[in-house]
mmCIF file of C-alpha atoms and ligand atoms in Angstrom:
data_model
loop_
_atom_site.group_PDB
_atom_site.id
_atom_site.type_symbol
_atom_site.label_atom_id
_atom_site.label_comp_id
_atom_site.label_asym_id
_atom_site.label_seq_id
_atom_site.Cartn_x
_atom_site.Cartn_y
_atom_site.Cartn_z
ATOM 1 C CA MET A 66 0.000 0.000 0.000
ATOM 2 C CA THR A 67 1.470 3.365 -0.973
ATOM 3 C CA ARG A 68 1.166 6.486 1.200
ATOM 4 C CA ASP A 69 -1.710 7.748 -1.003
ATOM 5 C CA THR A 70 -3.753 4.521 -0.963
ATOM 6 C CA PRO A 71 -6.504 4.786 1.689
ATOM 7 C CA ALA A 72 -6.268 2.150 4.420
ATOM 8 C CA ARG A 73 -8.701 -0.770 4.193
ATOM 9 C CA SER A 74 -9.928 -3.228 6.819
ATOM 10 C CA THR A 75 -10.712 -6.872 6.161
ATOM 11 C CA PHE A 76 -13.630 -8.582 7.905
ATOM 12 C CA ILE A 77 -14.966 -12.132 7.999
ATOM 13 C CA LEU A 78 -18.735 -12.561 8.113
ATOM 14 C CA THR A 79 -20.228 -15.968 8.900
ATOM 15 C CA LEU A 80 -23.921 -16.716 8.918
ATOM 16 C CA ASP A 81 -26.404 -19.539 8.991
ATOM 17 C CA CYS A 82 -30.178 -19.390 8.698
ATOM 18 C CA PRO A 83 -33.210 -21.249 7.420
ATOM 19 C CA ASN A 84 -32.728 -21.654 3.670
ATOM 20 C CA ARG A 85 -34.763 -19.416 1.348
ATOM 21 C CA PRO A 86 -34.161 -17.540 -1.908
ATOM 22 C CA GLY A 87 -32.420 -14.161 -1.695
ATOM 23 C CA ILE A 88 -29.853 -14.751 1.045
ATOM 24 C CA VAL A 89 -26.735 -14.385 -1.128
ATOM 25 C CA ALA A 90 -28.295 -11.498 -3.053
ATOM 26 C CA GLY A 91 -29.233 -9.763 0.190
ATOM 27 C CA ILE A 92 -25.778 -10.096 1.701
ATOM 28 C CA SER A 93 -23.852 -9.172 -1.460
ATOM 29 C CA THR A 94 -26.114 -6.189 -2.171
ATOM 30 C CA ARG A 95 -25.843 -4.870 1.377
ATOM 31 C CA LEU A 96 -22.059 -5.205 1.357
ATOM 32 C CA PHE A 97 -21.896 -3.504 -2.046
ATOM 33 C CA GLU A 98 -24.035 -0.635 -0.727
ATOM 34 C CA LEU A 99 -21.635 -0.294 2.201
ATOM 35 C CA GLY A 100 -18.710 0.042 -0.214
ATOM 36 C CA ALA A 101 -17.253 -3.356 0.589
ATOM 37 C CA ASN A 102 -15.327 -5.556 -1.836
ATOM 38 C CA ILE A 103 -16.002 -9.289 -1.464
ATOM 39 C CA ALA A 104 -12.675 -11.139 -1.646
ATOM 40 C CA ASP A 105 -13.951 -14.678 -0.913
ATOM 41 C CA ALA A 106 -17.353 -16.280 -0.430
ATOM 42 C CA GLN A 107 -18.197 -19.883 0.386
ATOM 43 C CA GLN A 108 -21.616 -21.336 1.033
ATOM 44 C CA TYR A 109 -23.266 -24.640 1.913
ATOM 45 C CA ASP A 110 -26.926 -25.595 1.686
ATOM 46 C CA ASP A 111 -27.739 -28.362 4.165
ATOM 47 C CA THR A 112 -30.804 -29.653 2.371
ATOM 48 C CA GLY A 113 -31.406 -32.239 5.098
ATOM 49 C CA GLN A 114 -31.763 -29.528 7.725
ATOM 50 C CA ASP A 115 -33.031 -26.924 5.252
ATOM 51 C CA ARG A 116 -30.332 -24.618 6.602
ATOM 52 C CA PHE A 117 -27.965 -22.333 4.709
ATOM 53 C CA PHE A 118 -24.371 -21.551 5.747
ATOM 54 C CA MET A 119 -22.063 -18.864 4.386
ATOM 55 C CA ARG A 120 -18.624 -17.359 5.015
ATOM 56 C CA VAL A 121 -17.723 -14.065 3.362
ATOM 57 C CA VAL A 122 -14.379 -12.269 3.462
ATOM 58 C CA PHE A 123 -14.569 -8.628 2.471
ATOM 59 C CA ASP A 124 -12.453 -5.511 2.612
ATOM 60 C CA ILE A 125 -13.721 -1.992 3.155
ATOM 61 C CA ALA A 126 -12.299 1.487 3.658
ATOM 62 C CA ALA A 127 -11.027 1.768 7.236
ATOM 63 C CA ALA A 128 -12.859 4.330 9.350
ATOM 64 C CA ASP A 129 -13.542 5.142 12.989
ATOM 65 C CA GLY A 130 -16.608 3.300 14.280
ATOM 66 C CA LEU A 131 -16.673 1.076 11.187
ATOM 67 C CA ALA A 132 -17.229 -2.194 13.044
ATOM 68 C CA GLY A 133 -20.205 -0.728 14.903
ATOM 69 C CA ARG A 134 -21.783 0.489 11.664
ATOM 70 C CA LEU A 135 -21.220 -2.844 9.954
ATOM 71 C CA GLU A 136 -22.785 -4.684 12.897
ATOM 72 C CA ALA A 137 -25.848 -2.439 12.769
ATOM 73 C CA GLU A 138 -26.290 -2.814 9.001
ATOM 74 C CA ILE A 139 -25.655 -6.569 8.914
ATOM 75 C CA GLY A 140 -27.712 -7.068 12.064
ATOM 76 C CA ALA A 141 -30.747 -5.455 10.394
ATOM 77 C CA LEU A 142 -30.411 -7.755 7.394
ATOM 78 C CA ALA A 143 -29.753 -10.778 9.628
ATOM 79 C CA ALA A 144 -33.024 -10.158 11.444
ATOM 80 C CA GLN A 145 -34.920 -10.386 8.150
ATOM 81 C CA PHE A 146 -33.481 -13.874 7.497
ATOM 82 C CA ALA A 147 -33.342 -15.070 11.155
ATOM 83 C CA MET A 148 -29.581 -15.449 10.781
ATOM 84 C CA ARG A 149 -27.058 -16.487 13.390
ATOM 85 C CA TRP A 150 -23.999 -14.474 12.395
ATOM 86 C CA THR A 151 -20.527 -13.390 13.457
ATOM 87 C CA LEU A 152 -18.362 -10.539 12.229
ATOM 88 C CA SER A 153 -14.610 -10.516 12.858
ATOM 89 C CA ASP A 154 -11.922 -7.966 12.086
ATOM 90 C CA THR A 155 -8.964 -9.950 10.749
ATOM 91 C CA ALA A 156 -6.589 -7.346 12.205
ATOM 92 C CA ARG A 157 -7.561 -8.395 15.735
ATOM 93 C CA PRO A 158 -6.112 -11.782 16.849
ATOM 94 C CA ALA A 159 -8.382 -14.024 18.908
ATOM 95 C CA ARG A 160 -7.742 -13.892 22.673
ATOM 96 C CA VAL A 161 -6.984 -17.475 23.688
ATOM 97 C CA LEU A 162 -6.728 -19.155 27.117
ATOM 98 C CA LEU A 163 -4.669 -22.344 26.976
ATOM 99 C CA LEU A 164 -5.332 -25.200 29.418
ATOM 100 C CA VAL A 165 -2.876 -28.057 29.949
ATOM 101 C CA SER A 166 -2.248 -30.938 32.339
ATOM 102 C CA LYS A 167 0.865 -33.145 32.417
ATOM 103 C CA PHE A 168 1.663 -33.467 28.714
ATOM 104 C CA ASP A 169 2.589 -30.126 27.111
ATOM 105 C CA HIS A 170 3.518 -31.116 23.531
ATOM 106 C CA CYS A 171 0.345 -29.551 22.092
ATOM 107 C CA LEU A 172 0.768 -26.402 24.188
ATOM 108 C CA VAL A 173 4.391 -25.958 23.141
ATOM 109 C CA ASP A 174 3.441 -26.499 19.497
ATOM 110 C CA LEU A 175 0.694 -23.837 19.644
ATOM 111 C CA LEU A 176 3.072 -21.375 21.338
ATOM 112 C CA TYR A 177 5.666 -21.989 18.626
ATOM 113 C CA ARG A 178 3.148 -21.408 15.819
ATOM 114 C CA TRP A 179 1.981 -18.226 17.585
ATOM 115 C CA ARG A 180 5.529 -17.003 18.111
ATOM 116 C CA ILE A 181 6.484 -17.344 14.430
ATOM 117 C CA GLY A 182 3.244 -15.642 13.380
ATOM 118 C CA GLU A 183 1.625 -18.729 11.881
ATOM 119 C CA LEU A 184 -1.381 -18.649 14.215
ATOM 120 C CA ALA A 185 -3.278 -15.348 14.561
ATOM 121 C CA ILE A 186 -3.946 -15.735 18.279
ATOM 122 C CA ALA A 187 -3.260 -13.605 21.362
ATOM 123 C CA PRO A 188 -2.553 -15.985 24.271
ATOM 124 C CA VAL A 189 -3.934 -14.329 27.421
ATOM 125 C CA GLY A 190 -2.988 -17.056 29.878
ATOM 126 C CA ILE A 191 -1.932 -20.630 30.513
ATOM 127 C CA VAL A 192 -3.815 -22.701 33.091
ATOM 128 C CA SER A 193 -2.561 -26.012 34.433
ATOM 129 C CA ASN A 194 -3.817 -28.268 37.175
ATOM 130 C CA HIS A 195 -0.152 -29.127 37.701
ATOM 131 C CA PRO A 196 2.614 -26.803 38.979
ATOM 132 C CA ARG A 197 4.837 -24.658 36.738
ATOM 133 C CA THR A 198 7.786 -26.858 37.710
ATOM 134 C CA LEU A 199 6.286 -29.649 35.593
ATOM 135 C CA HIS A 200 6.875 -27.409 32.590
ATOM 136 C CA ALA A 201 10.059 -25.814 33.949
ATOM 137 C CA ASP A 202 11.947 -26.198 30.669
ATOM 138 C CA VAL A 203 9.201 -24.500 28.629
ATOM 139 C CA ASP A 204 9.442 -20.778 27.841
ATOM 140 C CA PHE A 205 5.956 -19.294 28.121
ATOM 141 C CA HIS A 206 7.169 -16.005 26.607
ATOM 142 C CA GLY A 207 5.722 -13.907 29.425
ATOM 143 C CA ILE A 208 2.231 -15.391 29.116
ATOM 144 C CA PRO A 209 0.750 -15.459 32.649
ATOM 145 C CA PHE A 210 0.747 -18.985 34.112
ATOM 146 C CA HIS A 211 -1.996 -19.992 36.536
ATOM 147 C CA HIS A 212 -1.598 -23.161 38.613
ATOM 148 C CA LEU A 213 -5.144 -24.235 39.447
ATOM 149 C CA PRO A 214 -4.971 -27.671 41.107
ATOM 150 C CA VAL A 215 -8.197 -29.643 41.195
ATOM 151 C CA THR A 216 -9.694 -32.521 43.159
ATOM 152 C CA PRO A 217 -13.249 -33.882 43.069
ATOM 153 C CA GLN A 218 -13.901 -31.799 46.201
ATOM 154 C CA THR A 219 -12.462 -28.568 44.779
ATOM 155 C CA ARG A 220 -13.652 -28.924 41.177
ATOM 156 C CA ALA A 221 -16.454 -26.372 41.433
ATOM 157 C CA ALA A 222 -14.192 -23.741 42.994
ATOM 158 C CA GLN A 223 -11.419 -24.442 40.507
ATOM 159 C CA GLU A 224 -13.799 -24.082 37.565
ATOM 160 C CA GLU A 225 -15.060 -20.793 38.992
ATOM 161 C CA GLU A 226 -11.458 -19.558 38.944
ATOM 162 C CA ILE A 227 -11.189 -20.608 35.298
ATOM 163 C CA TRP A 228 -14.442 -18.822 34.497
ATOM 164 C CA GLN A 229 -13.286 -15.658 36.306
ATOM 165 C CA LEU A 230 -10.069 -15.800 34.277
ATOM 166 C CA VAL A 231 -12.031 -16.197 31.035
ATOM 167 C CA GLN A 232 -14.040 -13.092 31.853
ATOM 168 C CA SER A 233 -11.214 -10.955 33.258
ATOM 169 C CA THR A 234 -8.955 -11.592 30.251
ATOM 170 C CA GLY A 235 -11.674 -11.232 27.596
ATOM 171 C CA THR A 236 -10.967 -14.779 26.439
ATOM 172 C CA GLU A 237 -12.644 -15.579 23.106
ATOM 173 C CA LEU A 238 -11.387 -19.160 22.761
ATOM 174 C CA VAL A 239 -10.418 -21.749 25.381
ATOM 175 C CA VAL A 240 -8.117 -24.523 24.131
ATOM 176 C CA LEU A 241 -7.830 -27.773 26.102
ATOM 177 C CA ALA A 242 -4.294 -28.690 24.991
ATOM 178 C CA ARG A 243 -4.351 -32.136 26.593
ATOM 179 C CA TYR A 244 -6.091 -30.760 29.690
ATOM 180 C CA MET A 245 -7.197 -33.985 31.315
ATOM 181 C CA GLN A 246 -10.073 -32.810 33.459
ATOM 182 C CA ILE A 247 -13.724 -33.205 32.489
ATOM 183 C CA LEU A 248 -15.457 -29.801 32.480
ATOM 184 C CA SER A 249 -18.800 -29.612 34.257
ATOM 185 C CA ASP A 250 -21.937 -29.190 32.192
ATOM 186 C CA GLY A 251 -22.173 -25.662 33.562
ATOM 187 C CA LEU A 252 -18.740 -24.565 32.393
ATOM 188 C CA ALA A 253 -19.114 -26.438 29.090
ATOM 189 C CA ARG A 254 -22.355 -24.530 28.462
ATOM 190 C CA LYS A 255 -20.741 -21.170 29.288
ATOM 191 C CA LEU A 256 -17.995 -21.973 26.770
ATOM 192 C CA ALA A 257 -20.292 -23.432 24.106
ATOM 193 C CA GLY A 258 -18.823 -23.001 20.636
ATOM 194 C CA ARG A 259 -15.592 -21.470 21.931
ATOM 195 C CA CYS A 260 -13.808 -24.321 23.725
ATOM 196 C CA ILE A 261 -11.763 -26.768 21.673
ATOM 197 C CA ASN A 262 -10.388 -30.077 22.951
ATOM 198 C CA ILE A 263 -7.853 -32.393 21.369
ATOM 199 C CA HIS A 264 -8.820 -36.001 21.947
ATOM 200 C CA HIS A 265 -6.076 -38.522 21.321
ATOM 201 C CA SER A 266 -8.128 -40.950 19.253
ATOM 202 C CA PHE A 267 -10.021 -40.971 15.951
ATOM 203 C CA LEU A 268 -13.483 -40.339 17.432
ATOM 204 C CA PRO A 269 -15.981 -41.822 17.841
ATOM 205 C CA GLY A 270 -13.534 -44.613 18.620
ATOM 206 C CA PHE A 271 -11.936 -44.885 22.057
ATOM 207 C CA LYS A 272 -13.629 -42.079 23.955
ATOM 208 C CA GLY A 273 -12.573 -41.220 27.500
ATOM 209 C CA ALA A 274 -9.304 -41.845 29.234
ATOM 210 C CA ARG A 275 -6.262 -43.803 27.946
ATOM 211 C CA PRO A 276 -7.397 -44.139 24.286
ATOM 212 C CA TYR A 277 -3.974 -45.368 23.112
ATOM 213 C CA HIS A 278 -4.139 -48.287 25.553
ATOM 214 C CA GLN A 279 -7.678 -48.989 24.364
ATOM 215 C CA ALA A 280 -6.408 -48.932 20.750
ATOM 216 C CA PHE A 281 -3.499 -51.250 21.584
ATOM 217 C CA GLU A 282 -5.808 -53.774 23.186
ATOM 218 C CA ARG A 283 -8.153 -53.592 20.166
ATOM 219 C CA GLY A 284 -5.298 -54.224 17.725
ATOM 220 C CA VAL A 285 -6.097 -51.288 15.442
ATOM 221 C CA LYS A 286 -3.977 -50.568 12.341
ATOM 222 C CA LEU A 287 -4.613 -46.820 12.418
ATOM 223 C CA ILE A 288 -4.454 -44.373 15.328
ATOM 224 C CA GLY A 289 -5.671 -40.800 15.185
ATOM 225 C CA ALA A 290 -6.553 -37.584 16.912
ATOM 226 C CA THR A 291 -9.711 -35.486 16.919
ATOM 227 C CA ALA A 292 -10.191 -31.796 17.672
ATOM 228 C CA HIS A 293 -13.741 -30.993 18.678
ATOM 229 C CA TYR A 294 -15.821 -28.382 20.444
ATOM 230 C CA VAL A 295 -16.373 -29.245 24.088
ATOM 231 C CA THR A 296 -19.868 -30.043 25.318
ATOM 232 C CA GLY A 297 -21.215 -31.564 28.512
ATOM 233 C CA ASP A 298 -21.087 -34.979 26.830
ATOM 234 C CA LEU A 299 -17.498 -36.227 27.044
ATOM 235 C CA ASP A 300 -15.799 -36.388 23.624
ATOM 236 C CA GLU A 301 -19.165 -36.027 21.843
ATOM 237 C CA GLY A 302 -18.810 -32.381 20.752
ATOM 238 C CA PRO A 303 -18.933 -31.245 17.101
ATOM 239 C CA ILE A 304 -15.786 -32.408 15.311
ATOM 240 C CA ILE A 305 -13.592 -29.723 13.731
ATOM 241 C CA GLU A 306 -10.554 -31.681 12.446
ATOM 242 C CA GLN A 307 -9.143 -35.210 12.484
ATOM 243 C CA ASP A 308 -6.137 -37.119 11.167
ATOM 244 C CA VAL A 309 -4.710 -40.632 11.354
ATOM 245 C CA GLU A 310 -1.446 -42.563 11.005
ATOM 246 C CA ARG A 311 -0.754 -46.220 10.292
ATOM 247 C CA ILE A 312 0.636 -48.431 13.063
ATOM 248 C CA SER A 313 1.576 -52.104 13.204
ATOM 249 C CA HIS A 314 1.206 -55.173 15.406
ATOM 250 C CA ALA A 315 4.774 -54.551 16.629
ATOM 251 C CA ASP A 316 3.923 -51.160 18.131
ATOM 252 C CA THR A 317 3.672 -50.965 21.917
ATOM 253 C CA PRO A 318 1.368 -48.553 23.784
ATOM 254 C CA GLU A 319 4.417 -46.305 24.231
ATOM 255 C CA ASP A 320 4.967 -46.365 20.443
ATOM 256 C CA LEU A 321 1.350 -45.345 19.942
ATOM 257 C CA ILE A 322 1.708 -42.498 22.437
ATOM 258 C CA ARG A 323 4.900 -41.351 20.699
ATOM 259 C CA LYS A 324 3.410 -41.531 17.198
ATOM 260 C CA GLY A 325 0.207 -39.963 18.463
ATOM 261 C CA ARG A 326 1.918 -36.817 19.745
ATOM 262 C CA ASP A 327 2.634 -35.601 16.207
ATOM 263 C CA ILE A 328 -0.944 -36.297 15.107
ATOM 264 C CA GLU A 329 -2.356 -34.459 18.121
ATOM 265 C CA ARG A 330 -0.171 -31.423 17.566
ATOM 266 C CA ARG A 331 -1.044 -30.926 13.913
ATOM 267 C CA VAL A 332 -4.745 -31.667 14.369
ATOM 268 C CA LEU A 333 -5.111 -29.185 17.233
ATOM 269 C CA ALA A 334 -3.155 -26.477 15.396
ATOM 270 C CA ARG A 335 -5.339 -26.945 12.299
ATOM 271 C CA ALA A 336 -8.500 -26.763 14.430
ATOM 272 C CA VAL A 337 -7.398 -23.581 16.217
ATOM 273 C CA ARG A 338 -6.590 -21.997 12.853
ATOM 274 C CA ILE A 339 -9.952 -23.096 11.431
ATOM 275 C CA HIS A 340 -11.719 -21.572 14.436
ATOM 276 C CA VAL A 341 -9.884 -18.245 14.555
ATOM 277 C CA GLU A 342 -10.306 -17.859 10.790
ATOM 278 C CA ARG A 343 -14.026 -18.409 11.340
ATOM 279 C CA ARG A 344 -14.119 -21.402 8.979
ATOM 280 C CA ALA A 345 -16.014 -23.709 11.385
ATOM 281 C CA LEU A 346 -19.753 -23.119 11.761
ATOM 282 C CA PRO A 347 -21.739 -25.227 14.255
ATOM 283 C CA ASN A 348 -24.399 -27.386 12.567
ATOM 284 C CA GLY A 349 -26.223 -29.263 15.323
ATOM 285 C CA ARG A 350 -23.988 -32.116 16.516
ATOM 286 C CA LYS A 351 -21.679 -31.487 13.552
ATOM 287 C CA THR A 352 -19.771 -28.609 11.997
ATOM 288 C CA VAL A 353 -19.548 -27.036 8.567
ATOM 289 C CA VAL A 354 -15.848 -26.386 7.894
ATOM 290 C CA PHE A 355 -15.209 -24.119 4.922
ATOM 291 C CA GLY A 356 -12.104 -24.614 2.784
ATOM 292 C CA HIS A 357 -8.708 -23.147 3.520
HETATM 293 N N1 LIG B 263 -17.143 -31.536 29.391
HETATM 294 C C1 LIG B 263 -16.058 -31.997 28.730
HETATM 295 N N2 LIG B 263 -14.848 -31.923 29.318
HETATM 296 C C2 LIG B 263 -13.749 -32.395 28.656
HETATM 297 C C3 LIG B 263 -13.881 -33.006 27.392
HETATM 298 C C4 LIG B 263 -15.187 -33.041 26.793
HETATM 299 O O1 LIG B 263 -15.358 -33.515 25.649
HETATM 300 N N3 LIG B 263 -16.244 -32.541 27.503
HETATM 301 N N4 LIG B 263 -12.744 -33.578 26.799
HETATM 302 C C5 LIG B 263 -11.702 -33.908 27.756
HETATM 303 C C6 LIG B 263 -10.393 -34.483 27.276
HETATM 304 N N5 LIG B 263 -10.376 -35.902 27.451
HETATM 305 C C7 LIG B 263 -10.144 -36.604 26.336
HETATM 306 O O2 LIG B 263 -9.773 -35.988 25.316
HETATM 307 C C8 LIG B 263 -10.510 -36.529 28.717
HETATM 308 C C9 LIG B 263 -9.990 -35.919 29.833
HETATM 309 C C10 LIG B 263 -10.124 -36.519 31.079
HETATM 310 C C11 LIG B 263 -10.737 -37.730 31.228
HETATM 311 C C12 LIG B 263 -10.841 -38.318 32.588
HETATM 312 O O3 LIG B 263 -11.297 -39.430 32.770
HETATM 313 N N6 LIG B 263 -10.393 -37.496 33.556
HETATM 314 C C13 LIG B 263 -10.462 -37.883 35.025
HETATM 315 C C14 LIG B 263 -9.224 -37.431 35.766
HETATM 316 C C15 LIG B 263 -7.948 -37.821 35.022
HETATM 317 C C16 LIG B 263 -6.725 -37.284 35.759
HETATM 318 O O4 LIG B 263 -6.903 -36.613 36.794
HETATM 319 O O5 LIG B 263 -5.612 -37.560 35.271
HETATM 320 C C17 LIG B 263 -11.644 -37.110 35.604
HETATM 321 O O6 LIG B 263 -11.855 -35.938 35.195
HETATM 322 O O7 LIG B 263 -12.264 -37.676 36.504
HETATM 323 C C18 LIG B 263 -11.258 -38.371 30.117
HETATM 324 C C19 LIG B 263 -11.128 -37.782 28.852
HETATM 325 C C20 LIG B 263 -11.358 -32.679 28.552
HETATM 326 N N7 LIG B 263 -12.526 -32.279 29.244
#
């Protein structure tokens, strides 16, 4: 951009609504009238649910109060179509709270991708139910670390501390980076649609604890990892991303855990990117994930 070119902002609009004619025309016309340029548009018509999904990336002349005006204009149109919608300024990274337990390979991987600018996130805190000494060799780059130990007796109080942290830091996304505590229904509801977990199996196989040991006993030939939104039903939340790798009869549970670490890391990183780029739209028990 030269000195004379006026600054432009880029926004991502996502929407879903009952399907009917005129949705795309309505959105594109309204954006045109606002002086926006549509750079990318993807849509999906779920004929089974009679529901329409769309993701639009557009740029527009930067101006004070622009986001507020866009929200008012799009909100008026959304009301006509009974849309659920989100509008994000791509210049503002998502504020992310990272939760971890003993195993920090996914956490370290996310911090690396953030540090090199690959992931557009703003880590606001790291929470572990284990002490900082367990991760003594990990540089958290000044991100506040919160040791919040938990027992069955203290779970409610510990979750309240997490919730207070979410609110006080303006957290927009909570990532369970191998956080091995089951969130209560209450906290899962408060974080609906903005809490991602990495489960170390190819769901729906091997839910719950120790999935690699379950897989070893079953004699599988593929292991995998699944990133999903967290709900009150353990490991049942809408799936965002998955991947697998081949294993053999000669692999021990420790081999599966070792091979699984790389799958977990890349699946979680992809899911966080999909979420912060607003490519995942909830669709009942499933998700619509637009291309990238
Ligand atoms: N409400 C939800 N909470 C969590 C989910 C979820 O889908 N919904 N995913 C889990 C992660 N997870 C598997 O990926 C998982 C974590 C923990 C357990 C478990 O049995 N935990 C024991 C304690 C284990 C320990 O202290 O080491 C427990 O909480 O009683 C199973 C699966 C994260 N939370």
